Coordinates of C-alpha atoms in Angstrom, one line a residue:
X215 CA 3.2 8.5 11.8
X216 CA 7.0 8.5 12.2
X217 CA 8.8 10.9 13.8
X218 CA 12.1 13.1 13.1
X219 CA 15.0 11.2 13.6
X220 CA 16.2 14.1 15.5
X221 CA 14.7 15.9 19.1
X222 CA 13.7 19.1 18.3
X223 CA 13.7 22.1 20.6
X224 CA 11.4 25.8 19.8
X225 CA 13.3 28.0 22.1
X226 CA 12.2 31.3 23.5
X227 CA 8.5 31.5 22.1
X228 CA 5.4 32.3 23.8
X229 CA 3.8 29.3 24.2
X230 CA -0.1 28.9 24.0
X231 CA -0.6 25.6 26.1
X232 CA -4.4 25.3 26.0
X233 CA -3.8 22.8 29.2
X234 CA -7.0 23.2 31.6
X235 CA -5.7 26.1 32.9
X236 CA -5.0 27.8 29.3
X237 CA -1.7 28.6 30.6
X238 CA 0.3 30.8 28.8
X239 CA 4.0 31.3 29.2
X240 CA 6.3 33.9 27.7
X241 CA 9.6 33.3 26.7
X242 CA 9.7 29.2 26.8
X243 CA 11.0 26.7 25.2
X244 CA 9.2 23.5 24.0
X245 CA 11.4 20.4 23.4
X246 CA 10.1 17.3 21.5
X247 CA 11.7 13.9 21.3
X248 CA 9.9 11.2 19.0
X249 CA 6.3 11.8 18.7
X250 CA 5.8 13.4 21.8
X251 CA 6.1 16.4 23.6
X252 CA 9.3 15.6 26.6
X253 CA 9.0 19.2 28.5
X254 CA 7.5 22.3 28.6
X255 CA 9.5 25.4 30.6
X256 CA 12.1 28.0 30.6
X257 CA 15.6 27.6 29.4
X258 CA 15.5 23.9 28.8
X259 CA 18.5 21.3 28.6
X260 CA 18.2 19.6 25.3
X261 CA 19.9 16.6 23.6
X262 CA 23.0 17.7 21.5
X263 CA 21.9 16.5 18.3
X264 CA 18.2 18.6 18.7
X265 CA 16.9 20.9 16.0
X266 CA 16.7 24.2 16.9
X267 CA 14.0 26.2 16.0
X268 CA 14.0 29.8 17.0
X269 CA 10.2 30.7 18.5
X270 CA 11.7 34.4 19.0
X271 CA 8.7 36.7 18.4
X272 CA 6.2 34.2 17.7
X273 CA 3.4 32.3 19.0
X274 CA 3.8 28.3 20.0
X275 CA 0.1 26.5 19.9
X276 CA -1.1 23.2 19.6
X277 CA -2.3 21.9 16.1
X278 CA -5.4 22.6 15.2
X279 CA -8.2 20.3 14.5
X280 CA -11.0 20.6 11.9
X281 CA -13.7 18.4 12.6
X282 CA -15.6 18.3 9.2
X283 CA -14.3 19.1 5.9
X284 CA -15.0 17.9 2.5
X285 CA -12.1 17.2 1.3
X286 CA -12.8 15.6 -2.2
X287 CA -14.6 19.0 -3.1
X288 CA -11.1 20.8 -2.9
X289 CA -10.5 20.5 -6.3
X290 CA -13.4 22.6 -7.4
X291 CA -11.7 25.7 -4.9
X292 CA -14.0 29.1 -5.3
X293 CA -16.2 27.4 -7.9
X294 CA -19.2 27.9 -6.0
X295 CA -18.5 31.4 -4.3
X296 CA -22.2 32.8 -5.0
X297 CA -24.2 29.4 -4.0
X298 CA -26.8 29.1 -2.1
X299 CA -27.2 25.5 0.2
X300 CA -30.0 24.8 -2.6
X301 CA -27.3 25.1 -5.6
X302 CA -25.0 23.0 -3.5
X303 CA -27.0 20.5 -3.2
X304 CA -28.2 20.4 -6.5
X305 CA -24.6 20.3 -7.8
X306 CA -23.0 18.2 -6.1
X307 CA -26.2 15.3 -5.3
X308 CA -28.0 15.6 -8.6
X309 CA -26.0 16.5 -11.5
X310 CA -22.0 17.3 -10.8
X311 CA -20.9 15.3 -8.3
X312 CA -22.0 11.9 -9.7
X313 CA -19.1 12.7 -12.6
X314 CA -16.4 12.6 -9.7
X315 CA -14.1 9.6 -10.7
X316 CA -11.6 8.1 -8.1
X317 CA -8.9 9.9 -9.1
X318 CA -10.6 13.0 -8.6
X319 CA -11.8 12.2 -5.1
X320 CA -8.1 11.5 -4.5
X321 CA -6.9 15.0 -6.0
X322 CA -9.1 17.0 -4.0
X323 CA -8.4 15.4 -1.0
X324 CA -4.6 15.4 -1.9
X325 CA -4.6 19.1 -1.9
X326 CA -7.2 19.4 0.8
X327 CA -4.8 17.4 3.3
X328 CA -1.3 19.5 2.1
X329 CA -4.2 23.1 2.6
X330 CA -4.6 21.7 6.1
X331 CA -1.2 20.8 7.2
X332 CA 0.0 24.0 5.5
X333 CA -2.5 25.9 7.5
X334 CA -1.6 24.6 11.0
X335 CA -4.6 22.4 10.9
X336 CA -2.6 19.0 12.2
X337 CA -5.8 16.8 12.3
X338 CA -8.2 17.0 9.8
X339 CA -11.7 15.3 9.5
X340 CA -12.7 14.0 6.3
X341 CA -16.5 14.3 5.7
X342 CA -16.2 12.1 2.2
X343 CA -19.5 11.9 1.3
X344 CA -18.6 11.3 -2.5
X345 CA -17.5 8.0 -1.6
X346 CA -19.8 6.6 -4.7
X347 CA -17.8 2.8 -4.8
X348 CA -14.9 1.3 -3.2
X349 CA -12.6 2.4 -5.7
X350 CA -13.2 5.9 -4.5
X351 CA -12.8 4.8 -0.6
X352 CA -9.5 3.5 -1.8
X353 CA -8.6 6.5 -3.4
X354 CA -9.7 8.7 -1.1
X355 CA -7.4 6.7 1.9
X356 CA -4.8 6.6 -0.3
X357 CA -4.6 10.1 -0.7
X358 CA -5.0 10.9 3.0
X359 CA -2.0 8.4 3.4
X360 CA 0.2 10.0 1.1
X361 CA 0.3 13.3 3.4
X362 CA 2.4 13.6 6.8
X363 CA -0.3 14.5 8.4
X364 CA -3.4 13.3 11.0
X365 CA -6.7 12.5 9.1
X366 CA -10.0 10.8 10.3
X367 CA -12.3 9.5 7.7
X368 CA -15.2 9.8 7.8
X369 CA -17.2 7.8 5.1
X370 CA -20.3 8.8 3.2
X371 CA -22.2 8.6 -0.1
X372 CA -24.5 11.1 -1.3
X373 CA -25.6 8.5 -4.0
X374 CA -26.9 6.2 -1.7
X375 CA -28.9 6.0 1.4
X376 CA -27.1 5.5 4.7
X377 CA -29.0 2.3 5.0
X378 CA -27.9 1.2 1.5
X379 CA -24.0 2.0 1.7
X380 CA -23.7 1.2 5.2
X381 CA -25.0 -2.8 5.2
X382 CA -23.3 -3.5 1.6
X383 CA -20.6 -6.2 1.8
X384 CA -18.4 -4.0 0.1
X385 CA -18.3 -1.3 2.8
X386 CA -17.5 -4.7 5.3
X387 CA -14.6 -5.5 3.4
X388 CA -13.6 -1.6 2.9
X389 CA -13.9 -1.4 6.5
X390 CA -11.5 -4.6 6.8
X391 CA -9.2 -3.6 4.7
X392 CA -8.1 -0.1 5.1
X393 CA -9.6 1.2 8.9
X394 CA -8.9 -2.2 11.3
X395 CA -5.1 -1.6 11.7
X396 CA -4.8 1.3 9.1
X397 CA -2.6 4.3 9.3
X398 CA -5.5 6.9 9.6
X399 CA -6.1 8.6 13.1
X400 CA -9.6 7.5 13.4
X401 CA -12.6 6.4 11.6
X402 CA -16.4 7.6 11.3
X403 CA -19.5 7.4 9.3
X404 CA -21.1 10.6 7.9
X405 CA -24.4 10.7 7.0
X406 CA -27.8 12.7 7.9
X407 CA -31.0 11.7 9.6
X408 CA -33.7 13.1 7.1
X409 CA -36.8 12.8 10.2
X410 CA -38.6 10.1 8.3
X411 CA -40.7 8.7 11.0
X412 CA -39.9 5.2 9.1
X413 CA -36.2 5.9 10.7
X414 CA -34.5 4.5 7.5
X415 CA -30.8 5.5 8.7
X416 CA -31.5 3.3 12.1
X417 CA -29.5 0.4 9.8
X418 CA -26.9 2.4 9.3
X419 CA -26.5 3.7 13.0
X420 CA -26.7 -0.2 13.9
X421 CA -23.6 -0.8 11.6
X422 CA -21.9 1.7 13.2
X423 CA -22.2 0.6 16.7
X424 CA -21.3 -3.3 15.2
X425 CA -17.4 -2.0 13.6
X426 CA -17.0 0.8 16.4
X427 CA -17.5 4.1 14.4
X428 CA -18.4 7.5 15.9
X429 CA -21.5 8.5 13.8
X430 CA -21.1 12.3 12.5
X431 CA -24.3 13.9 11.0
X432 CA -25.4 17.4 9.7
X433 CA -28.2 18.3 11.8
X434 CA -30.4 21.0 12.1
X435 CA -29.6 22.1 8.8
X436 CA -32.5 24.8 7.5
X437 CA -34.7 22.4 5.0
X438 CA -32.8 19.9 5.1
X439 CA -32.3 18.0 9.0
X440 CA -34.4 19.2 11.6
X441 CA -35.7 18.0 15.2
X442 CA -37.3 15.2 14.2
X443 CA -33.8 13.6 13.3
X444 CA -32.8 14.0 17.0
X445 CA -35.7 12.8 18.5
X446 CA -35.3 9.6 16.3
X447 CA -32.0 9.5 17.2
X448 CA -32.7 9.8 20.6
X449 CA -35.3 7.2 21.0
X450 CA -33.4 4.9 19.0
X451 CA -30.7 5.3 21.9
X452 CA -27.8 6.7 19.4
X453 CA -26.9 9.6 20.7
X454 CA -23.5 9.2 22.6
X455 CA -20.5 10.8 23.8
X456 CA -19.2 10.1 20.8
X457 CA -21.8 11.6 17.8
X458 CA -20.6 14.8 16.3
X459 CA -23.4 17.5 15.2
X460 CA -22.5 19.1 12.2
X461 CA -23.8 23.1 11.9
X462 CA -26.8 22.3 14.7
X463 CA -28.0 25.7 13.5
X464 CA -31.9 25.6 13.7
X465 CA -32.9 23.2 16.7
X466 CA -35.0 23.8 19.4
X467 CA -34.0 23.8 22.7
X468 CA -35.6 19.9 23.1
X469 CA -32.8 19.2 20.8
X470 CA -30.1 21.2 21.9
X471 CA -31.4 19.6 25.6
X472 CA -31.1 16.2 24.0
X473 CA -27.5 16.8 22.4
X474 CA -26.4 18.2 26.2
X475 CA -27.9 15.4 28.3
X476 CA -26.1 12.6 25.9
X477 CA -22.8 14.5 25.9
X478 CA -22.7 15.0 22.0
X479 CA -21.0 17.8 20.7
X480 CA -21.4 20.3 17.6
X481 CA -18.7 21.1 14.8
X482 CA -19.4 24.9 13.8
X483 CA -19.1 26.1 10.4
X484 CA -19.4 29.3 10.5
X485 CA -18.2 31.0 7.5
X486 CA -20.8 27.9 5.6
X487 CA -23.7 28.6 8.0
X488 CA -23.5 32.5 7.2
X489 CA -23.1 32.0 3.4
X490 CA -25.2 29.2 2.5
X491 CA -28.1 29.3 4.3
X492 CA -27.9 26.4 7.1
X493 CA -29.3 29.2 10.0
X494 CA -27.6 31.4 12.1
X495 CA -24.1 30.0 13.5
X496 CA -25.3 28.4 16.7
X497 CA -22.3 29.2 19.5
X498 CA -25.0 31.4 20.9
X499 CA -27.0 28.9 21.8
X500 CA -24.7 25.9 22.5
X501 CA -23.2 28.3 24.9
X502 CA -26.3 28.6 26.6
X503 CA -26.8 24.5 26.9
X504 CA -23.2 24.1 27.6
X505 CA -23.0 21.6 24.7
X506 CA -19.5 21.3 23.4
X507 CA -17.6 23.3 20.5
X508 CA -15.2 22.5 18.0
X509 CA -14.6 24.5 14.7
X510 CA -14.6 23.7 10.6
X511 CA -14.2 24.9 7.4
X512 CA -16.7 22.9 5.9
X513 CA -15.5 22.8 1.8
X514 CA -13.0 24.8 -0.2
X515 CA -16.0 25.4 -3.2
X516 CA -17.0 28.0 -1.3
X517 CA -14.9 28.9 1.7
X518 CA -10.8 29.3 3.0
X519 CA -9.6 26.1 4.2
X520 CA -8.2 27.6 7.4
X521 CA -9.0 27.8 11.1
X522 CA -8.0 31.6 11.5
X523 CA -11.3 32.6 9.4
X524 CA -13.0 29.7 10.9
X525 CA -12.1 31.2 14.6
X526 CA -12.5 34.7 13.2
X527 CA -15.7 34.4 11.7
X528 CA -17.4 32.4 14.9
X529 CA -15.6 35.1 17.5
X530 CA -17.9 37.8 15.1
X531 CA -20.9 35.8 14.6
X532 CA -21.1 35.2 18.7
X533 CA -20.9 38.6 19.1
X534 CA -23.1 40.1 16.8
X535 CA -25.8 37.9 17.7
X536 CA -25.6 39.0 21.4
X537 CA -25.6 42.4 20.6
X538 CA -28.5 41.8 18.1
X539 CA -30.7 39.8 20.7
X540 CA -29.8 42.8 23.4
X541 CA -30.4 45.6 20.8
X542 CA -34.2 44.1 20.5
X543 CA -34.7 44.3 24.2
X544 CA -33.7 48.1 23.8
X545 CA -30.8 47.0 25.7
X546 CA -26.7 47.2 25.2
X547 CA -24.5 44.6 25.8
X548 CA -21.1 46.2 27.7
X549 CA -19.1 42.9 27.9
X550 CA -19.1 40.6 25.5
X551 CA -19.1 36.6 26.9
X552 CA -17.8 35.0 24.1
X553 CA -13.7 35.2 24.0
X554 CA -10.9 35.0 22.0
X555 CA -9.5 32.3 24.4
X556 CA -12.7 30.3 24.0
X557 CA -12.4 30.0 20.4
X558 CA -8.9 29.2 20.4
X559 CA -9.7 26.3 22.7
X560 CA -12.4 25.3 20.2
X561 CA -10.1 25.2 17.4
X562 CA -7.6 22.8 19.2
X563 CA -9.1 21.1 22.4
X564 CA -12.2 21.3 21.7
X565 CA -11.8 19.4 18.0
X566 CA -9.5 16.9 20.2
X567 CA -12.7 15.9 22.8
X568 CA -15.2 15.6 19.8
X569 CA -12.7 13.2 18.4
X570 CA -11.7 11.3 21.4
X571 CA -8.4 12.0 21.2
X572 CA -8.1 15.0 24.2
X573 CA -5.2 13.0 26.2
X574 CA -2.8 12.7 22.8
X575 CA -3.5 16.1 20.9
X576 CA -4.8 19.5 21.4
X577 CA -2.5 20.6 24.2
X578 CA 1.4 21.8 24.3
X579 CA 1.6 19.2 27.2
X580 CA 4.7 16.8 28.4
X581 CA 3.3 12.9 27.0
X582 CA 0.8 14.5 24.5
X583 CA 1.8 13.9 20.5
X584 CA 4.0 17.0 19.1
X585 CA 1.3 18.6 17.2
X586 CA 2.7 22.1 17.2
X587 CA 2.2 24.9 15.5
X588 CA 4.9 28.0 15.1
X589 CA 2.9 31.1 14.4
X590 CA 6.4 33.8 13.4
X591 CA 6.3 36.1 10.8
X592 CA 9.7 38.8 10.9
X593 CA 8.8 40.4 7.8
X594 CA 4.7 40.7 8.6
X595 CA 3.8 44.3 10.4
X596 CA 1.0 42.1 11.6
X597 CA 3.1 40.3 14.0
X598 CA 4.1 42.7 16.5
X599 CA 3.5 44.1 19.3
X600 CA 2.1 40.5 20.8
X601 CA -0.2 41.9 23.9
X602 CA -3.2 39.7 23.6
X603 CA -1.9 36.1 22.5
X604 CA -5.0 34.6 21.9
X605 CA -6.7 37.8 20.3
X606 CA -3.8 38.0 17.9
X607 CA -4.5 34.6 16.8
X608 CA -8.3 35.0 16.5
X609 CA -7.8 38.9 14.9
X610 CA -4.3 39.0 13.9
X611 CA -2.6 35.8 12.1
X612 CA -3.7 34.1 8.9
X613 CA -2.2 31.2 7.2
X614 CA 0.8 33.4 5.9
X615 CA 1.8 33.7 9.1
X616 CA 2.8 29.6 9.8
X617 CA 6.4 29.3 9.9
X618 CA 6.0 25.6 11.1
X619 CA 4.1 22.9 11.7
X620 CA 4.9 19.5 13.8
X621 CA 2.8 16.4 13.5
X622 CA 3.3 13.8 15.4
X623 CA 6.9 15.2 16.0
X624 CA 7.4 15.0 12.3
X625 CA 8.7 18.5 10.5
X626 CA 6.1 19.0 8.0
X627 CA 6.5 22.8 7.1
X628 CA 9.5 25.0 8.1
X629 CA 10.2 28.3 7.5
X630 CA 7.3 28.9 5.6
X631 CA 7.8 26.0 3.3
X632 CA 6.4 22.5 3.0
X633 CA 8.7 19.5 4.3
X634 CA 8.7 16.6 1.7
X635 CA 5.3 17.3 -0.2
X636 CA 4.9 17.7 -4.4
X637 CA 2.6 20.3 -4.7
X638 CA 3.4 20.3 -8.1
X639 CA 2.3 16.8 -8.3
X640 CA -0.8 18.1 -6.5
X641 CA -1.3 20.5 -8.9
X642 CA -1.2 18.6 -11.9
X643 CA -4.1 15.7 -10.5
X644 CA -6.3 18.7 -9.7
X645 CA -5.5 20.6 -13.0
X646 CA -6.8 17.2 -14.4
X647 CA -9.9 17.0 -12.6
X648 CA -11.4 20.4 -13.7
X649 CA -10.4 19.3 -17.2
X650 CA -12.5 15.9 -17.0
X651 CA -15.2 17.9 -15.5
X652 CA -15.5 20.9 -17.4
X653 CA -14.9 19.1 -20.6
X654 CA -17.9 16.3 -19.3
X655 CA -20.2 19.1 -18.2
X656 CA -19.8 21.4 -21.4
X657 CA -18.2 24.8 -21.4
X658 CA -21.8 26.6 -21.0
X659 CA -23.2 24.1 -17.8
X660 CA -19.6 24.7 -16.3
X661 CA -20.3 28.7 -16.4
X662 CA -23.8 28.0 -15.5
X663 CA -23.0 26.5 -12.4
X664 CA -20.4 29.1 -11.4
X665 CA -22.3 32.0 -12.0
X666 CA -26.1 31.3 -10.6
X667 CA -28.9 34.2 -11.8
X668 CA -28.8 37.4 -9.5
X669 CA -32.4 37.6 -8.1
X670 CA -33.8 41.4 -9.4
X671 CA -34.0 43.8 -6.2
X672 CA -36.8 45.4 -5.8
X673 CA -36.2 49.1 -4.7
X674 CA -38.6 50.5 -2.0
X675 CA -39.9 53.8 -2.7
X676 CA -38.3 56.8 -1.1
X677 CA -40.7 59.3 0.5
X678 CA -37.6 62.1 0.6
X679 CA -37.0 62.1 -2.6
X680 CA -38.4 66.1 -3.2
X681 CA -37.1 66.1 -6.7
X682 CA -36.9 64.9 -9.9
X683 CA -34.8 65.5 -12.9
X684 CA -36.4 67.2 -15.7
X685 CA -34.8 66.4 -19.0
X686 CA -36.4 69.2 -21.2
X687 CA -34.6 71.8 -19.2
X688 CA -31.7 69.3 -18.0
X689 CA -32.8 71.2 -14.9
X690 CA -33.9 69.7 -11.4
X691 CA -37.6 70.4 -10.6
X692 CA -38.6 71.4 -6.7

């Protein structure tokens, strides 16, 4: 990541620090020199060749970090709006997503990684679990390298078991060739723990431990992962510090105990675990185990590729389940405990602990990486009055609303606009990936799988219903 060959100073912003103290401080400045951030304060002295960048009305936050998104899937944006977890899977494992050539994987995650950066989201996690031969790795990496901005992969194949991919030479020699002394920001493996006493996946954890990758894994995903994954996990002593728990919606509390006590943390996809079925977003009870948050999108077939929904959506979700839970007791909740602050923190530091990375990003602190985000928007009625700074980022701001985006001190979006990317580029690879697959799939599949059967309601009858309509006399009978 190379920076700007100029300092750069935000002047006169309120600045969102997210240090330990969640310190917030109106009217500063924030001056960057290289990759890093130099000071933090009021009325800073600043090199005479520094670009200015007037903060004036707008909000100054660390980048934020998504901790699990599917990148390759971008190409297919909205396509499945109305599935279920079932269609999804049946899509994507069993019919679709075997057509998914390398050049696809690398347009979706082209346009997923100019989304993120675009959105304020500086460091992105790539859950590539379409990852079917090393061509597609290298396409997927190449892709990833191709945008100024920080990307973990994290590799997968939905075609394979873990314990297939995972111990192939050919994974070795990806692993050799593009992660040991790469230009990503980290490296995982992605795969899930199905709770087959047999403990198939226990190869796969072993290779990870061998090349040094951070094992990320949906768990407790309704039908699909459940407790018995942990407890294997667990008793085959990997569950670390390092293991990130994607959706962790339907444990029990021996789970959630288990996660807690091994220091693990859970990436929380809300807006996927309201929509598609994975149980009810779990803050409520990682809260309650004091078990580590960060946030994610998940995939763009279904969902926004942005941390303001992602924030917005899990603030709600909190909430209503607290009020729910109180409302069964015949009781009211008069405070909620969940806050705008909190969710903030787990869209920046808390995405920067799950990856390891808490001392270089996911702070506006002196010696941390210049991953900053300028939320400013003059011509938006949404952007003023600022009482509440982290509220109006959870309630207020949307994408729209990023005027621009440091990474790694780098310029990458100014004034609304993108810094050195061809999205038209972009938008031709993708234009040719729905082309290969809807041409592949026939017209009538590619509908089919867009527009899932509506399930017939069933109407209750109505005891209060003292009429009926009498057609003879087009008259109302009592």
């Amino acid at each position: 990541m190379s920076a700007t060959d100029r300092p750069v100073i935000f002047r006169n912003g309120l600045v969102l620090t997210m240090d330990d103290a969640h310190t917030v401080l109106p009217g500063a400045d924030v001056l960057v020199v290289g990759d890093r951030i130099a000071e933090v304060g009021v009325v800073l002295a600043a090199p005479d060749d520094a670009l200015e960048i007037d903060a004036t009305d707008g909000i100054l936050m660390p980048g934020m970090v998504d901790t699990h998104r599917h990148m390759w899937q971008t190409a297919m944006r909205g396509y499945g709006a109305d599935w279920t977890l079932t269609q999804y899977f049946v899509w994507y494992y069993l019919e679709s997503g075997k057509l998914f050539r390398p050049e696809d994987v690398y347009a979706g995650n082209l346009l997923g990684a100019i989304e993120a950066i675009d959105a304020g989201v500086t460091t992105t996690v790539d859950w590539s679990h379409g990852l079917q031969t090393p061509d597609h790795a290298d396409a997927a990496v190449d892709a990833l390298e191709a945008v100024p901005g920080r990307f973990v992969l994290a590799y997968g194949n939905i075609q394979q078991g873990p314990w297939e991919w995972a111990a192939s030479p050919e994974f070795r020699d990806f692993h050799r060739r593009r992660i040991d002394g790469g230009k990503l920001a980290g490296f995982q493996m992605a795969f899930d723990v199905t709770g087959d006493p047999a403990f198939p996946e226990r190869a796969a954890f072993e290779v990870a431990r061998e090349v040094g990758a951070a094992v990320t894994t949906h768990a407790g995903v309704w039908g699909a992962t459940n407790d018995d994954g942990i407890r294997l996990m667990h008793e085959g002593g990997f569950m670390t510090p390092s293991t990130v728990y994607v959706h962790a919606a339907t444990l029990t509390h021996d789970s959630y105990n288990r996660i807690a006590a091994t220091g693990g943390s859970v990436s929380v996809s809300t807006e996927s675990e309201q929509s598609a079925g994975q149980g009810y977003p779990p803050t409520w009870q990682l809260r309650h185990h004091d078990i580590p948050v960060s946030l994610s999108m998940d995939t763009s077939v279904w969902w926004s590729g942005d941390l303001f929904s992602a924030m917005r959506s899990t603030l709600g979700a909190d909430r209503s389940r607290e009020h729910l839970e109180a409302h069964a007791k015949q009781d009211t909740i008069t405070h909620c405990h969940l806050r705008a602050e909190q969710v903030v923190e787990w869209a920046t530091r808390g995405g920067a602990r799950a990856l390891g990375m808490d001392s270089a990003i996911g702070a506006l602190t002196p010696g941390r990486q210049a991953d900053i985000v300028l939320i400013k928007n003059d011509a938006s009625p949404v952007m003023f009055p600022i009482l509440n700074p982290h509220g109006h980022v959870v309630f207020q701001a949307q994408r729209g609303d990023v005027h621009t985006v440091l990474v790694g001190g780098r310029v990458v979006k100014r004034n609304g606009h993108l810094v050195d990317v061809d999205l038209a580029a972009a938008r031709a690879r993708v234009a040719s990936t729905v082309d290969h697959l809807r041409e592949t799939m026939g017209e009538q599949a590619w509908q089919r799988g867009m527009n899932p059967d509506v399930p017939e309601t069933a109407i209750l009858e109505n005891p209060y219903q003292y009429t009926e309509w009498d057609a003879g006399s087009a008259q109302w009978k009592h």
